[in-house]
Structures are given as C-alpha cells and as structure tokens.
PDB file of C-alpha atoms in Angstrom:
ATOM      1  CA  MET E   1      22.449  87.680 -57.788  1.00  0.00           C
ATOM      2  CA  GLU E   2      23.808  84.242 -56.636  1.00  0.00           C
ATOM      3  CA  THR E   3      23.935  85.072 -53.217  1.00  0.00           C
ATOM      4  CA  SER E   4      20.359  85.048 -52.572  1.00  0.00           C
ATOM      5  CA  LEU E   5      19.999  82.170 -54.425  1.00  0.00           C
ATOM      6  CA  ILE E   6      22.412  80.659 -51.966  1.00  0.00           C
ATOM      7  CA  ASN E   7      20.516  82.132 -48.911  1.00  0.00           C
ATOM      8  CA  ALA E   8      17.682  80.772 -50.595  1.00  0.00           C
ATOM      9  CA  LEU E   9      18.204  77.404 -50.330  1.00  0.00           C
ATOM     10  CA  LEU E  10      20.457  77.663 -47.198  1.00  0.00           C
ATOM     11  CA  TYR E  11      16.709  79.579 -45.303  1.00  0.00           C
ATOM     12  CA  SER E  12      15.076  76.683 -47.371  1.00  0.00           C
ATOM     13  CA  VAL E  13      17.330  73.553 -46.498  1.00  0.00           C
ATOM     14  CA  ILE E  14      17.820  74.132 -43.130  1.00  0.00           C
ATOM     15  CA  PRO E  15      14.665  74.141 -41.965  1.00  0.00           C
ATOM     16  CA  THR E  16      13.767  70.703 -43.535  1.00  0.00           C
ATOM     17  CA  LEU E  17      16.740  69.243 -42.337  1.00  0.00           C
ATOM     18  CA  ILE E  18      16.582  70.625 -38.895  1.00  0.00           C
ATOM     19  CA  GLY E  19      12.990  69.329 -38.989  1.00  0.00           C
ATOM     20  CA  THR E  20      14.129  65.987 -40.202  1.00  0.00           C
ATOM     21  CA  PHE E  21      16.769  65.434 -37.436  1.00  0.00           C
ATOM     22  CA  LEU E  22      14.413  66.440 -34.853  1.00  0.00           C
ATOM     23  CA  THR E  23      12.154  63.691 -36.176  1.00  0.00           C
ATOM     24  CA  LEU E  24      14.816  61.495 -35.991  1.00  0.00           C
ATOM     25  CA  TYR E  25      15.571  62.462 -33.232  1.00  0.00           C
ATOM     26  CA  LEU E  26      11.582  62.653 -31.403  1.00  0.00           C
ATOM     27  CA  THR E  27      11.230  58.908 -33.171  1.00  0.00           C
ATOM     28  CA  GLU E  28      14.662  57.906 -31.645  1.00  0.00           C
ATOM     29  CA  LYS E  29      12.878  58.946 -28.417  1.00  0.00           C
ATOM     30  CA  VAL E  30       9.853  57.251 -28.475  1.00  0.00           C
ATOM     31  CA  LYS E  31      11.628  53.784 -29.185  1.00  0.00           C
ATOM     32  CA  GLY E  32      13.687  54.231 -26.762  1.00  0.00           C
ATOM     33  CA  ASN E  33      10.956  55.008 -23.921  1.00  0.00           C
ATOM     34  CA  ILE E  34       9.326  52.167 -25.791  1.00  0.00           C
ATOM     35  CA  LYS E  35      11.367  49.096 -25.308  1.00  0.00           C
ATOM     36  CA  VAL E  36      12.604  50.752 -21.495  1.00  0.00           C
ATOM     37  CA  GLY E  37       8.871  50.140 -21.129  1.00  0.00           C
ATOM     38  CA  PHE E  38       8.730  47.132 -22.563  1.00  0.00           C
ATOM     39  CA  ASP E  39      11.682  45.482 -21.302  1.00  0.00           C
ATOM     40  CA  ARG E  40      10.364  46.375 -17.461  1.00  0.00           C
ATOM     41  CA  LYS E  41       6.983  44.380 -18.484  1.00  0.00           C
ATOM     42  CA  ILE E  42       8.671  41.522 -20.236  1.00  0.00           C
ATOM     43  CA  GLU E  43      11.489  42.174 -16.418  1.00  0.00           C
ATOM     44  CA  LYS E  44       8.068  42.465 -14.272  1.00  0.00           C
ATOM     45  CA  LEU E  45       6.440  39.109 -16.195  1.00  0.00           C
ATOM     46  CA  LYS E  46       9.271  36.806 -15.522  1.00  0.00           C
ATOM     47  CA  LYS E  47       9.200  37.943 -12.287  1.00  0.00           C
ATOM     48  CA  GLU E  48       5.435  37.096 -11.563  1.00  0.00           C
ATOM     49  CA  HIS E  49       5.960  33.719 -14.033  1.00  0.00           C
ATOM     50  CA  GLN E  50       8.984  33.109 -11.590  1.00  0.00           C
ATOM     51  CA  ILE E  51       7.039  33.686  -8.187  1.00  0.00           C
ATOM     52  CA  ASP E  52       4.656  31.484  -9.820  1.00  0.00           C
ATOM     53  CA  VAL E  53       6.642  28.466 -10.599  1.00  0.00           C
ATOM     54  CA  THR E  54       8.355  28.793  -7.116  1.00  0.00           C
ATOM     55  CA  LYS E  55       5.196  28.202  -5.994  1.00  0.00           C
ATOM     56  CA  PHE E  56       4.149  25.603  -7.991  1.00  0.00           C
ATOM     57  CA  GLN E  57       6.993  23.593  -7.384  1.00  0.00           C
ATOM     58  CA  ALA E  58       5.890  23.763  -3.557  1.00  0.00           C
ATOM     59  CA  GLU E  59       3.225  22.474  -4.054  1.00  0.00           C
ATOM     60  CA  ILE E  60       4.423  19.941  -6.259  1.00  0.00           C
ATOM     61  CA  ASN E  61       6.741  19.335  -3.455  1.00  0.00           C
ATOM     62  CA  LEU E  62       4.397  19.358  -0.507  1.00  0.00           C
ATOM     63  CA  LEU E  63       1.888  16.585  -2.565  1.00  0.00           C
ATOM     64  CA  LYS E  64       5.167  14.781  -2.686  1.00  0.00           C
ATOM     65  CA  SER E  65       5.820  14.992   1.012  1.00  0.00           C
ATOM     66  CA  LYS E  66       2.224  13.668   1.869  1.00  0.00           C
ATOM     67  CA  GLU E  67       2.347  10.714  -0.400  1.00  0.00           C
ATOM     68  CA  ASN E  68       5.395   9.367   0.696  1.00  0.00           C
ATOM     69  CA  PHE E  69       3.771  10.315   4.430  1.00  0.00           C
ATOM     70  CA  LYS E  70       0.783   8.669   3.949  1.00  0.00           C
ATOM     71  CA  PHE E  71       2.593   5.419   2.106  1.00  0.00           C
ATOM     72  CA  THR E  72       5.339   4.730   4.883  1.00  0.00           C
ATOM     73  CA  LYS E  73       2.522   5.119   7.117  1.00  0.00           C
ATOM     74  CA  LEU E  74       0.728   2.902   5.188  1.00  0.00           C
ATOM     75  CA  HIS E  75       3.328   0.683   4.816  1.00  0.00           C
ATOM     76  CA  GLU E  76       4.448   0.147   8.273  1.00  0.00           C
ATOM     77  CA  LYS E  77       0.680  -0.474   9.244  1.00  0.00           C
ATOM     78  CA  ARG E  78       0.671  -3.082   6.784  1.00  0.00           C
ATOM     79  CA  PHE E  79       4.120  -4.340   8.242  1.00  0.00           C
ATOM     80  CA  THR E  80       2.567  -4.486  11.774  1.00  0.00           C
ATOM     81  CA  VAL E  81      -0.660  -6.594   9.942  1.00  0.00           C
ATOM     82  CA  LEU E  82       1.408  -8.873   8.791  1.00  0.00           C
ATOM     83  CA  GLU E  83       3.803  -9.528  11.247  1.00  0.00           C
ATOM     84  CA  LYS E  84       0.950 -10.006  14.291  1.00  0.00           C
ATOM     85  CA  MET E  85      -1.592 -12.343  11.215  1.00  0.00           C
ATOM     86  CA  TYR E  86       1.792 -14.085  10.615  1.00  0.00           C
ATOM     87  CA  GLN E  87       2.323 -15.294  14.437  1.00  0.00           C
ATOM     88  CA  LEU E  88      -1.399 -15.641  15.053  1.00  0.00           C
ATOM     89  CA  LEU E  89      -1.689 -18.219  11.400  1.00  0.00           C
ATOM     90  CA  ASN E  90       1.566 -19.611  13.344  1.00  0.00           C
ATOM     91  CA  LYS E  91      -0.187 -20.738  16.315  1.00  0.00           C
ATOM     92  CA  ALA E  92      -3.101 -21.835  14.809  1.00  0.00           C
ATOM     93  CA  ILE E  93      -1.618 -24.345  12.646  1.00  0.00           C
ATOM     94  CA  ASN E  94       0.605 -25.596  16.065  1.00  0.00           C
ATOM     95  CA  GLU E  95      -2.377 -25.862  18.604  1.00  0.00           C
ATOM     96  CA  LEU E  96      -4.117 -28.436  14.919  1.00  0.00           C
ATOM     97  CA  ASN E  97      -1.214 -30.381  15.096  1.00  0.00           C
ATOM     98  CA  LEU E  98      -1.499 -31.345  18.705  1.00  0.00           C
ATOM     99  CA  TYR E  99      -4.874 -31.500  18.486  1.00  0.00           C
ATOM    100  CA  ILE E 100      -5.598 -33.857  15.755  1.00  0.00           C
ATOM    101  CA  SER E 101      -2.041 -35.795  15.950  1.00  0.00           C
ATOM    102  CA  PRO E 102      -2.967 -39.990  15.962  1.00  0.00           C
ATOM    103  CA  VAL E 103       0.031 -39.896  19.173  1.00  0.00           C
ATOM    104  CA  LYS E 104      -0.387 -38.153  22.175  1.00  0.00           C
ATOM    105  CA  SER E 105       0.750 -38.040  25.726  1.00  0.00           C
ATOM    106  CA  THR E 106      -1.590 -37.118  28.902  1.00  0.00           C
ATOM    107  CA  PRO E 107      -0.819 -35.424  31.129  1.00  0.00           C
ATOM    108  CA  ASN E 108      -1.432 -36.845  35.090  1.00  0.00           C
ATOM    109  CA  GLY E 109      -4.026 -36.240  36.727  1.00  0.00           C
ATOM    110  CA  THR E 110      -6.126 -35.116  32.790  1.00  0.00           C
ATOM    111  CA  THR E 111      -8.546 -38.198  31.342  1.00  0.00           C
ATOM    112  CA  PHE E 112      -7.886 -38.967  27.542  1.00  0.00           C
ATOM    113  CA  ASP E 113     -10.998 -37.045  27.277  1.00  0.00           C
ATOM    114  CA  GLU E 114     -10.179 -33.900  29.620  1.00  0.00           C
ATOM    115  CA  ASN E 115      -6.432 -33.113  27.359  1.00  0.00           C
ATOM    116  CA  GLU E 116      -8.659 -33.717  24.141  1.00  0.00           C
ATOM    117  CA  ASP E 117     -11.425 -30.885  24.991  1.00  0.00           C
ATOM    118  CA  HIS E 118      -8.317 -28.498  26.475  1.00  0.00           C
ATOM    119  CA  LEU E 119      -6.433 -28.946  22.907  1.00  0.00           C
ATOM    120  CA  GLN E 120     -10.044 -28.541  21.211  1.00  0.00           C
ATOM    121  CA  LYS E 121     -10.104 -25.117  23.358  1.00  0.00           C
ATOM    122  CA  ASN E 122      -6.837 -24.233  22.438  1.00  0.00           C
ATOM    123  CA  PHE E 123      -6.792 -24.815  18.686  1.00  0.00           C
ATOM    124  CA  SER E 124     -10.595 -22.840  18.129  1.00  0.00           C
ATOM    125  CA  ASP E 125      -9.420 -19.697  20.158  1.00  0.00           C
ATOM    126  CA  ALA E 126      -5.331 -19.596  17.925  1.00  0.00           C
ATOM    127  CA  HIS E 127      -8.323 -20.134  14.589  1.00  0.00           C
ATOM    128  CA  ASN E 128     -10.277 -17.841  16.482  1.00  0.00           C
ATOM    129  CA  ASN E 129      -8.154 -15.226  17.421  1.00  0.00           C
ATOM    130  CA  PHE E 130      -6.438 -15.366  13.610  1.00  0.00           C
ATOM    131  CA  ALA E 131     -10.074 -15.436  12.036  1.00  0.00           C
ATOM    132  CA  GLY E 132     -11.027 -12.824  13.349  1.00  0.00           C
ATOM    133  CA  TYR E 133      -7.769 -10.274  12.851  1.00  0.00           C
ATOM    134  CA  PHE E 134      -7.418 -10.682   9.547  1.00  0.00           C
ATOM    135  CA  SER E 135     -11.418 -10.315   8.996  1.00  0.00           C
ATOM    136  CA  ASN E 136     -10.493  -7.263  10.788  1.00  0.00           C
ATOM    137  CA  ASN E 137      -7.724  -5.894   8.329  1.00  0.00           C
ATOM    138  CA  LYS E 138      -9.214  -7.305   5.287  1.00  0.00           C
ATOM    139  CA  LEU E 139      -8.031  -3.979   3.617  1.00  0.00           C
ATOM    140  CA  TYR E 140      -4.413  -3.567   4.288  1.00  0.00           C
ATOM    141  CA  LEU E 141      -3.886  -7.107   1.927  1.00  0.00           C
ATOM    142  CA  ASP E 142      -4.458  -7.521  -1.180  1.00  0.00           C
ATOM    143  CA  ASP E 143      -6.290 -10.337  -3.289  1.00  0.00           C
ATOM    144  CA  ASN E 144      -4.739 -12.146  -3.634  1.00  0.00           C
ATOM    145  CA  ILE E 145      -3.430 -12.959   0.071  1.00  0.00           C
ATOM    146  CA  THR E 146      -6.926 -12.815   0.882  1.00  0.00           C
ATOM    147  CA  THR E 147      -8.063 -15.266  -1.628  1.00  0.00           C
ATOM    148  CA  LEU E 148      -4.957 -17.610  -0.254  1.00  0.00           C
ATOM    149  CA  ILE E 149      -6.391 -16.903   3.794  1.00  0.00           C
ATOM    150  CA  GLU E 150      -9.753 -17.804   2.653  1.00  0.00           C
ATOM    151  CA  ASN E 151      -8.899 -20.869   1.313  1.00  0.00           C
ATOM    152  CA  TYR E 152      -6.212 -22.001   4.184  1.00  0.00           C
ATOM    153  CA  LEU E 153      -9.782 -21.435   6.216  1.00  0.00           C
ATOM    154  CA  LYS E 154     -11.432 -23.348   4.615  1.00  0.00           C
ATOM    155  CA  GLU E 155      -8.976 -26.432   4.802  1.00  0.00           C
ATOM    156  CA  ILE E 156      -8.688 -25.988   8.171  1.00  0.00           C
ATOM    157  CA  SER E 157     -11.908 -25.886   8.978  1.00  0.00           C
ATOM    158  CA  ASP E 158     -12.332 -29.530   7.229  1.00  0.00           C
ATOM    159  CA  VAL E 159      -9.560 -31.065   9.107  1.00  0.00           C
ATOM    160  CA  TYR E 160     -11.024 -29.470  12.044  1.00  0.00           C
ATOM    161  CA  ASN E 161     -14.333 -32.053  11.165  1.00  0.00           C
ATOM    162  CA  ASP E 162     -12.751 -34.589  10.032  1.00  0.00           C
ATOM    163  CA  TYR E 163     -10.979 -34.713  13.463  1.00  0.00           C
ATOM    164  CA  SER E 164     -13.844 -33.220  15.744  1.00  0.00           C
ATOM    165  CA  GLN E 165     -16.698 -35.393  14.649  1.00  0.00           C
ATOM    166  CA  ASN E 166     -15.426 -38.436  16.061  1.00  0.00           C
ATOM    167  CA  HIS E 167     -14.299 -36.435  18.940  1.00  0.00           C
ATOM    168  CA  PHE E 168     -18.017 -35.007  19.629  1.00  0.00           C
ATOM    169  CA  LEU E 169     -19.761 -39.329  19.018  1.00  0.00           C
ATOM    170  CA  ARG E 170     -16.660 -40.531  21.549  1.00  0.00           C
ATOM    171  CA  LYS E 171     -17.709 -37.485  24.853  1.00  0.00           C
ATOM    172  CA  LEU E 172     -21.903 -37.753  23.717  1.00  0.00           C
ATOM    173  CA  GLY E 173     -20.966 -42.028  24.573  1.00  0.00           C
ATOM    174  CA  ASP E 174     -22.754 -42.976  20.626  1.00  0.00           C
ATOM    175  CA  THR E 175     -20.772 -45.371  18.761  1.00  0.00           C
ATOM    176  CA  VAL E 176     -18.344 -43.983  16.428  1.00  0.00           C
ATOM    177  CA  ASP E 177     -18.532 -45.221  13.024  1.00  0.00           C
ATOM    178  CA  PRO E 178     -15.687 -46.724  11.620  1.00  0.00           C
ATOM    179  CA  LYS E 179     -15.385 -44.063   8.040  1.00  0.00           C
ATOM    180  CA  ILE E 180     -15.402 -41.044  11.251  1.00  0.00           C
ATOM    181  CA  HIS E 181     -13.241 -42.505  13.465  1.00  0.00           C
ATOM    182  CA  MET E 182     -10.289 -43.332  10.374  1.00  0.00           C
ATOM    183  CA  LYS E 183     -11.278 -39.591   8.918  1.00  0.00           C
ATOM    184  CA  ALA E 184     -10.468 -38.628  12.477  1.00  0.00           C
ATOM    185  CA  TYR E 185      -7.023 -40.525  12.181  1.00  0.00           C
ATOM    186  CA  THR E 186      -6.004 -39.099   9.318  1.00  0.00           C
ATOM    187  CA  ALA E 187      -7.269 -36.108   9.557  1.00  0.00           C
ATOM    188  CA  TYR E 188      -3.146 -34.829  10.612  1.00  0.00           C
ATOM    189  CA  LYS E 189      -2.556 -36.268   6.996  1.00  0.00           C
ATOM    190  CA  LYS E 190      -4.361 -33.101   5.597  1.00  0.00           C
ATOM    191  CA  VAL E 191      -1.921 -30.825   7.652  1.00  0.00           C
ATOM    192  CA  PRO E 192       0.812 -31.040   5.365  1.00  0.00           C
ATOM    193  CA  GLU E 193      -1.032 -32.118   1.886  1.00  0.00           C
ATOM    194  CA  LYS E 194      -3.181 -29.486   1.755  1.00  0.00           C
ATOM    195  CA  ILE E 195      -2.500 -26.807   4.222  1.00  0.00           C
ATOM    196  CA  MET E 196       1.172 -26.182   4.675  1.00  0.00           C
ATOM    197  CA  PRO E 197       1.448 -25.987   1.162  1.00  0.00           C
ATOM    198  CA  ILE E 198      -0.720 -22.532   1.220  1.00  0.00           C
ATOM    199  CA  LYS E 199       0.741 -21.476   3.769  1.00  0.00           C
ATOM    200  CA  LYS E 200       3.825 -21.238   1.986  1.00  0.00           C
ATOM    201  CA  GLU E 201       2.074 -19.277  -1.102  1.00  0.00           C
ATOM    202  CA  ILE E 202       0.276 -17.160   1.930  1.00  0.00           C
ATOM    203  CA  GLU E 203       4.210 -16.700   3.399  1.00  0.00           C
ATOM    204  CA  ASN E 204       5.505 -15.699   0.018  1.00  0.00           C
ATOM    205  CA  SER E 205       3.000 -13.658  -0.598  1.00  0.00           C
ATOM    206  CA  PHE E 206       3.969 -11.559   3.104  1.00  0.00           C
ATOM    207  CA  LYS E 207       7.002 -10.798   1.378  1.00  0.00           C
ATOM    208  CA  GLU E 208       6.276  -9.204  -1.621  1.00  0.00           C
ATOM    209  CA  ILE E 209       4.553  -7.152   0.041  1.00  0.00           C
ATOM    210  CA  LEU E 210       7.565  -6.192   2.694  1.00  0.00           C
ATOM    211  CA  GLU E 211      10.202  -6.521   0.293  1.00  0.00           C
ATOM    212  CA  LYS E 212       8.282  -3.796  -2.284  1.00  0.00           C
TER     213      LYS E 212
END
C-alpha cells in the first residue's frame, strides 16, 4: 500500500518537476535569446550613431575650414586695400601741401602760372586716384572708416577750393578780391587744423582692423 502511494506520488510529482524545469529552461533560453538580440541591436545603433556623429563632426570641420579660408582671404584683401588706400592718401595730402604752400620755388624755364598749373594737376590726379579707389573698395571698410574718409574728402575739397579760386581768377586776368587772396594765402593752415586730425583717426582705424 505504501509502495503504491509512493509510486503514485513519484509519477505525479516527477512530470510536474520536469515540466517546471523545462519551463524554466525554455524561459531562460528565450530570455538569453532576447538579450542577445537586444545587445546586437544596441551595438548596431551605437555603430550607426557613431557614424552619424563622425559624419556630423566632419561636416562641421569642413564648414569651419571654409569659414576660416574665407576670413583669411577677406583679411588679406582688406590688408591690400588699406595698404593701397593709405599710400594714395599720403600722396594726395603731399601734393596738396605742395600746391597750396605760400612759399614755393619755380623751376628754371617755367613761369609761376605754369608751375601752379603743374602743381594743381598733380594734386587733382592724386586726389582723384584716392577718391576713385575709395569708392571702388568701400565694401571692405567698416562704417567708421567710411565716415572718416568722407569727412576727409569734404575738408580737403574746402582747402583746395580756398586756394584754387585765387589761382583760377588770376589765370583769367581778373583782379583778385583781397578776401579771396587771403583765403588762398592762409589755406595751408587748414591742413594741420582740419585734415591731419582726420588722417590720424583713419590711421588708427586701419591699425585696429589689421591687428584683429
């Protein structure tokens, strides 16, 4: 009787245990397969994102290189423009000083009026060269420099007009008004008073750009 009971228990428990172990085994097996598959997907995503990040970084580096190149070329062009403009500015002011000087020598074989015409032409050419170069290269200058140069052009035109009016009337043989003559004779004083301070500001602004 006891043997039969034990046998009955064994026959009923063993299948249950086997089923339980089998279920546990299959569950763990499925979990393992899921984990392996999940890990593979994660690794794949990591690689894909790494590729995306690398590509993105490469694009950023390319953009930076292009911007640096454009900035370098722009700075080189500005350097060329400012250098040329400064040379033309000095040339124009020097020619003006020669033209309006109250004390000047007349070369041998040349009359006073011929020398005046020659000096006037030298200044006009130098001034027009500077003004034309400035007009053609404004886009490389900031607003501050543009305003300074426009002020310079106005002041230098006033000085030139003060002197050239007397020169023009004398060539026509007209009797020059004493006031016009005095304006011409004292025109040179306006260069250090009006023009040179502006020139100094232009120089400082040029230096600020070149030092950036």
